[in-house]
Tab-separated table of C-alpha atoms in Angstrom:
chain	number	residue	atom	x	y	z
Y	1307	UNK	CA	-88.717	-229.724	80.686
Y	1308	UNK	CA	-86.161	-230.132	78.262
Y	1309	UNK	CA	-87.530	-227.995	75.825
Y	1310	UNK	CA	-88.484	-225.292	78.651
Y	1311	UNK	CA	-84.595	-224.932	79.194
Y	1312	UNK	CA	-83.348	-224.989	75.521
Y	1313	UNK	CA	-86.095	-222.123	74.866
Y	1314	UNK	CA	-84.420	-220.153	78.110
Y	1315	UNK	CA	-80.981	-221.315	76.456
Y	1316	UNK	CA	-82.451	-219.875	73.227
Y	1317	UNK	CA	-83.787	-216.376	74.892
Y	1318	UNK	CA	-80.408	-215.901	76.654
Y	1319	UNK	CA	-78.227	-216.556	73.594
Y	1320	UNK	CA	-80.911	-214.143	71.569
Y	1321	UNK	CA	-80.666	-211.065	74.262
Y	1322	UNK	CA	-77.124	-211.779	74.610
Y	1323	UNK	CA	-76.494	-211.732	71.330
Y	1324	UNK	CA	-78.336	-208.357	70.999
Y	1325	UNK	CA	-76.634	-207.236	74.010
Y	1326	UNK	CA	-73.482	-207.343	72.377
Y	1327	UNK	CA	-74.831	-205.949	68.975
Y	1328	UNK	CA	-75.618	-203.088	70.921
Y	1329	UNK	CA	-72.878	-202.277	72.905
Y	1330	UNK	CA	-71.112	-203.141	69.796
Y	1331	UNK	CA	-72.891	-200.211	67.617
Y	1332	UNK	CA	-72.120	-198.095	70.931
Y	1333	UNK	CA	-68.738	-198.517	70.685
Y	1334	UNK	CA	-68.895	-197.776	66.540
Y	1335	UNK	CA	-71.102	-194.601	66.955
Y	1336	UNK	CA	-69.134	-193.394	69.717
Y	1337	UNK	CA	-65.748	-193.350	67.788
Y	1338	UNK	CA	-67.594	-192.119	64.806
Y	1339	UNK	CA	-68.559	-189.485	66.142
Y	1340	UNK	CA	-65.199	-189.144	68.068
Y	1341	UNK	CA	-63.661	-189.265	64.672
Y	1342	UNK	CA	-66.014	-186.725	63.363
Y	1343	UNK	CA	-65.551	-184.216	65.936
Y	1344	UNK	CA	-61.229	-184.485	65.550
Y	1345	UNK	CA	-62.215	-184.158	61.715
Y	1346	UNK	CA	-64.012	-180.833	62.356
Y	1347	UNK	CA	-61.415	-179.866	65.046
Y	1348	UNK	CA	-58.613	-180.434	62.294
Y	1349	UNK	CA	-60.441	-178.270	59.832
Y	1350	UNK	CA	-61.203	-175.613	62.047
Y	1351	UNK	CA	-57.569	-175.126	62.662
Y	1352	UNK	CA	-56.637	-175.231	59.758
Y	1353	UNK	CA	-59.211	-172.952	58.673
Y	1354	UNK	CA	-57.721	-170.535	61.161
Y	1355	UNK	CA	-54.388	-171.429	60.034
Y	1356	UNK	CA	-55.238	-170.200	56.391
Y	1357	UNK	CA	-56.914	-167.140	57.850
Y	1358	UNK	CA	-53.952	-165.938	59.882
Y	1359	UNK	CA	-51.749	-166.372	56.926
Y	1360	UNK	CA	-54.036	-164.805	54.702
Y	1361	UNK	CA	-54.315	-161.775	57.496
Y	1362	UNK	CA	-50.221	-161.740	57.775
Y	1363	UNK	CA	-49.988	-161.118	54.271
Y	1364	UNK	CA	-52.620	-158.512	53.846
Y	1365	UNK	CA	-50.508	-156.562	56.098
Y	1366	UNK	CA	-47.200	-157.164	54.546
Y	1367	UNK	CA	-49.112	-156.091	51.196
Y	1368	UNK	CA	-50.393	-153.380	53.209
Y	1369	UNK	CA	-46.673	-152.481	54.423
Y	1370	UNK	CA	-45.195	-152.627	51.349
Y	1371	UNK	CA	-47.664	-150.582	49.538
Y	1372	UNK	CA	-46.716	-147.962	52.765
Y	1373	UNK	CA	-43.243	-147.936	51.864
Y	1374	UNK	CA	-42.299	-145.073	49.596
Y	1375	UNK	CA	-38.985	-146.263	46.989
Y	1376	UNK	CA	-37.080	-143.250	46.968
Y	1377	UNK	CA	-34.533	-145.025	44.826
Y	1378	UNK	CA	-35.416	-142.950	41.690
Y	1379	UNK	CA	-36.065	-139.883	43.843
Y	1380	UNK	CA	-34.250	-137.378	43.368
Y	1381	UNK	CA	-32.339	-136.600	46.430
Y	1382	UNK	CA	-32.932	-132.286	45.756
Y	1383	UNK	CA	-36.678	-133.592	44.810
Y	1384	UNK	CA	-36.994	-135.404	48.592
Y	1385	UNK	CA	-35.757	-132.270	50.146
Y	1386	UNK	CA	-38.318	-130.199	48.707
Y	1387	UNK	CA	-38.859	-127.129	46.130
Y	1388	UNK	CA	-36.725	-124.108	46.783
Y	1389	UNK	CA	-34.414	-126.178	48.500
Y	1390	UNK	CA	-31.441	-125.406	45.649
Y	1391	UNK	CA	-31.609	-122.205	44.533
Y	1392	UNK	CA	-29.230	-120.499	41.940
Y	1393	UNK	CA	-28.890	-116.472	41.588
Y	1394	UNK	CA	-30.461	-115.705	38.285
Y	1395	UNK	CA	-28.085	-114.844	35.574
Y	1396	UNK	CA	-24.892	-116.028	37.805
Y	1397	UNK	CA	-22.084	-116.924	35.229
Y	1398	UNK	CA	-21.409	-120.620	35.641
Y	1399	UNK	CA	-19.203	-121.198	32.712
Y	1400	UNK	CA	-16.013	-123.375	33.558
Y	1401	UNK	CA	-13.135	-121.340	33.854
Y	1402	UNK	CA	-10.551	-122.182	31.442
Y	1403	UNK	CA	-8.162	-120.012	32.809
Y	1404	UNK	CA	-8.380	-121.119	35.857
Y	1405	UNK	CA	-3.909	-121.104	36.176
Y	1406	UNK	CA	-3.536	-117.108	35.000
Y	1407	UNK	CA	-6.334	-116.105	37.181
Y	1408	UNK	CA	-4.594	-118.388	40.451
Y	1409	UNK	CA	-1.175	-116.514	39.450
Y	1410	UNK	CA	-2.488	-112.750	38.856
Y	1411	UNK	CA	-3.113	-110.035	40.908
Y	1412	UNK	CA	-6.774	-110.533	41.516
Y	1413	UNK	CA	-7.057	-109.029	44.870
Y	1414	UNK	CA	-5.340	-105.823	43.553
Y	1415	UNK	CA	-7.742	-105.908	40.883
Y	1416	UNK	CA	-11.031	-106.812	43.033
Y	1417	UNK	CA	-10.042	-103.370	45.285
Y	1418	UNK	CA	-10.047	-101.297	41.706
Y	1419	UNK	CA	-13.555	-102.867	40.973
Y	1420	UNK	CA	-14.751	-102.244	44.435
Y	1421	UNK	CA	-13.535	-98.396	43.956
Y	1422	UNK	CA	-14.981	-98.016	41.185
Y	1423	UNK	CA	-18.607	-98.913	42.240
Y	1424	UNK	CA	-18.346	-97.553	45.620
Y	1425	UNK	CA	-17.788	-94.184	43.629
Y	1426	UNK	CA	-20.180	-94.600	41.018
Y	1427	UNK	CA	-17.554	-93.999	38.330
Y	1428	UNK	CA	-19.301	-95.749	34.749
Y	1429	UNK	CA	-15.860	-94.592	32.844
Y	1430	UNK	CA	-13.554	-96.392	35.418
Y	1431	UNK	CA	-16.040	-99.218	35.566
Y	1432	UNK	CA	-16.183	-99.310	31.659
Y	1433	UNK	CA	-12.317	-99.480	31.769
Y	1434	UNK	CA	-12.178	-102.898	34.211
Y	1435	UNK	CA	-14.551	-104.959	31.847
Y	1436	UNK	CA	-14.184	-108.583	29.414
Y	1437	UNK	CA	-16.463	-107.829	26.763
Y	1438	UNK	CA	-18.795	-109.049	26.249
Y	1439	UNK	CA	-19.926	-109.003	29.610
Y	1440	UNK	CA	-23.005	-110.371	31.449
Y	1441	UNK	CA	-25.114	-107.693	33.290
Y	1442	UNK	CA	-28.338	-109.706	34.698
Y	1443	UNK	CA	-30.796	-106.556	34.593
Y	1444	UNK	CA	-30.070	-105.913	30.699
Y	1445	UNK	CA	-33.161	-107.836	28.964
Y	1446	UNK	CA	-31.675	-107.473	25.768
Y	1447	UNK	CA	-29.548	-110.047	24.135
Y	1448	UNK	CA	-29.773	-112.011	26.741
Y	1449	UNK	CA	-28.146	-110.105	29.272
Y	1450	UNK	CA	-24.839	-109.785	27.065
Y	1451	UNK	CA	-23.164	-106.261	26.504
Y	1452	UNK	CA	-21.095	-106.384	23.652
Y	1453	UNK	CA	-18.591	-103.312	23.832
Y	1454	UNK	CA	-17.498	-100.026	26.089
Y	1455	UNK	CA	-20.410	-98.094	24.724
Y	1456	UNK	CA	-22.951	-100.520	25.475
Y	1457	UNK	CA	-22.121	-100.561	28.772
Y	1458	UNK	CA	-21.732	-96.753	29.363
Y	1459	UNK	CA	-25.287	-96.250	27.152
Y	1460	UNK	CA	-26.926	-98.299	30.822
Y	1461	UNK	CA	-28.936	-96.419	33.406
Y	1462	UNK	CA	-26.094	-95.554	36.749
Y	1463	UNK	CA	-28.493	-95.763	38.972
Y	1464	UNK	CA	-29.113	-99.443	37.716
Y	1465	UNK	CA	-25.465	-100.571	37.307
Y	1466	UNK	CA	-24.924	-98.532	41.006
Y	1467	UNK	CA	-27.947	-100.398	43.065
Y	1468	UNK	CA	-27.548	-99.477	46.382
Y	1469	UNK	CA	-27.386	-103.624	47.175
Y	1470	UNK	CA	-25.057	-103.988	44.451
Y	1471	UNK	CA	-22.530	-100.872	46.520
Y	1472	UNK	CA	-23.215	-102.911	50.131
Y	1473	UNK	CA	-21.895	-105.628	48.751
Y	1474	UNK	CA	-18.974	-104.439	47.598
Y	1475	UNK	CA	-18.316	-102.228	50.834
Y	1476	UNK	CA	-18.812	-105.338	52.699
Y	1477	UNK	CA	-16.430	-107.806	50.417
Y	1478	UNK	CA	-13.587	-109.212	52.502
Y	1479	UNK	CA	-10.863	-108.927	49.768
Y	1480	UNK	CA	-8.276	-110.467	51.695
Y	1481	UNK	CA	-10.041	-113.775	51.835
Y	1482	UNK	CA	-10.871	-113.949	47.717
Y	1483	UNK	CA	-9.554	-117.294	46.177
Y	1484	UNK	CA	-10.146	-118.132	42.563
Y	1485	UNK	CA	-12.472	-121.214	41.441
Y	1486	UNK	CA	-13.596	-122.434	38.216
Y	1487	UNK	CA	-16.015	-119.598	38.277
Y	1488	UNK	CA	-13.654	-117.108	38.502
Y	1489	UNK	CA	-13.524	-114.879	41.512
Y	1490	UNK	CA	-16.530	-113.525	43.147
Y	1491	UNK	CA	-16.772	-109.996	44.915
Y	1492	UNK	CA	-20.300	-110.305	47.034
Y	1493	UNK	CA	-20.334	-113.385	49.401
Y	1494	UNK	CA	-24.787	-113.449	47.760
Y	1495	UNK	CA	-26.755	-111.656	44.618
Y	1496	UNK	CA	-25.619	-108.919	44.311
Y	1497	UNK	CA	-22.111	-109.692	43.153
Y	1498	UNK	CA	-19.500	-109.344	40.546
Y	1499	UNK	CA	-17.354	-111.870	38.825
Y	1500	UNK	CA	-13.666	-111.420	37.969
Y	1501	UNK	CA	-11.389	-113.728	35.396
Y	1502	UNK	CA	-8.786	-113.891	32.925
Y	1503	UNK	CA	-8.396	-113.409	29.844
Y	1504	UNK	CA	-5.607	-114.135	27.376
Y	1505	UNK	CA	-3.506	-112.906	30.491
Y	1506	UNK	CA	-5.523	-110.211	31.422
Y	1507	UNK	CA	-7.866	-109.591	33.681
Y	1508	UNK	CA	-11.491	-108.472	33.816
Y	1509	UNK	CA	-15.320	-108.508	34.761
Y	1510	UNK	CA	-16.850	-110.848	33.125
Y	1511	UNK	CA	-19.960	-110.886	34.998
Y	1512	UNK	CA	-22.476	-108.434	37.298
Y	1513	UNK	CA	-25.496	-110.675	39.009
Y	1514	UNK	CA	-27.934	-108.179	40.842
């Protein structure tokens, strides 16, 4: 009898025992695999973590790369060709007599210029020039005629283009003022420049 009880003492201790084991490897799998799954959780976030950064700074690349640096544009370049024009052959030269030119008469003279184109007169024309003097349509030496007979040897009805006579019909004399380019009869091509010379003054330039 004795023995029959300390074999069922036996058995119970042995399934106990096992019992335990078991719930005991339970408990360790299940937080294992609890583990594992917060592991794979973690990663996965920050695998989309590394992927949103990496997509925010494909588009900042992308932005930048967008972005044109007009810091060593040219401004006239950004507005775009033909957008500064200059009348071919205009006399630019800085006007060094800028103070006898302010003082003269150069609205008296500007009507004696206009007169004389407006009537086609070469010899009065002749008589009211600087030489040399720039006439834009001359291909020789540059455009520069050097003396009186130069000039008078040109073709009229070149010197007296019909543009060249609106012009100076049209030229509001009364509001001329003198710059550093001298002063300019024609508010566009065609026009004619006036300055002074060693007191005097003269054309110094005809821009067709």
């Amino acid at each position: 009898m004795k023995k029959k009880i300390l074999t069922a003492m036996v058995v119970c201790t042995v399934a106990l025992a096992a019992a335990g084991c078991s719930s005991k490897e339970q408990e360790t799998t299940a937080a294992e695999t609890t583990a594992a799954q917060e592991t794979e959780s973690g990663e996965a976030a920050e695998d989309g973590s590394e992927a949103a950064d990496s997509e925010t700074e494909k588009a900042e690349e992308t932005e930048e790369e967008t972005k044109v640096d007009l810091s060593k544009v040219d401004p006239q370049e950004a507005l775009g060709p033909g957008a500064v024009e200059e009348g071919e052959g205009t006399v630019l030269e800085e006007n060094q007599n800028f103070e006898d030119l302010e003082n003269s008469d150069y609205q008296g003279f500007a009507e004696e210029v206009v007169g004389a184109i407006t009537s086609k007169d070469m010899n009065a024309l002749a008589e009211l020039m600087h030489y040399p003097v720039y006439i834009s349509f001359v291909k020789e030496n540059e455009g520069v005629v050097n003396d009186k007979d130069s000039f008078l040897a040109l073709d009229p009805e070149m010197v007296f283009d019909s543009a060249l006579i609106e012009a100076a019909e049209a030229a509001d004399l009364t509001t001329l003022e003198p710059s550093m380019a001298g002063v300019v009869i024609g508010e566009d091509t065609p026009n004619v420049i006036i300055n002074s010379s060693e007191g005097q003054l003269g054309i110094v330039g005809m821009n067709y």
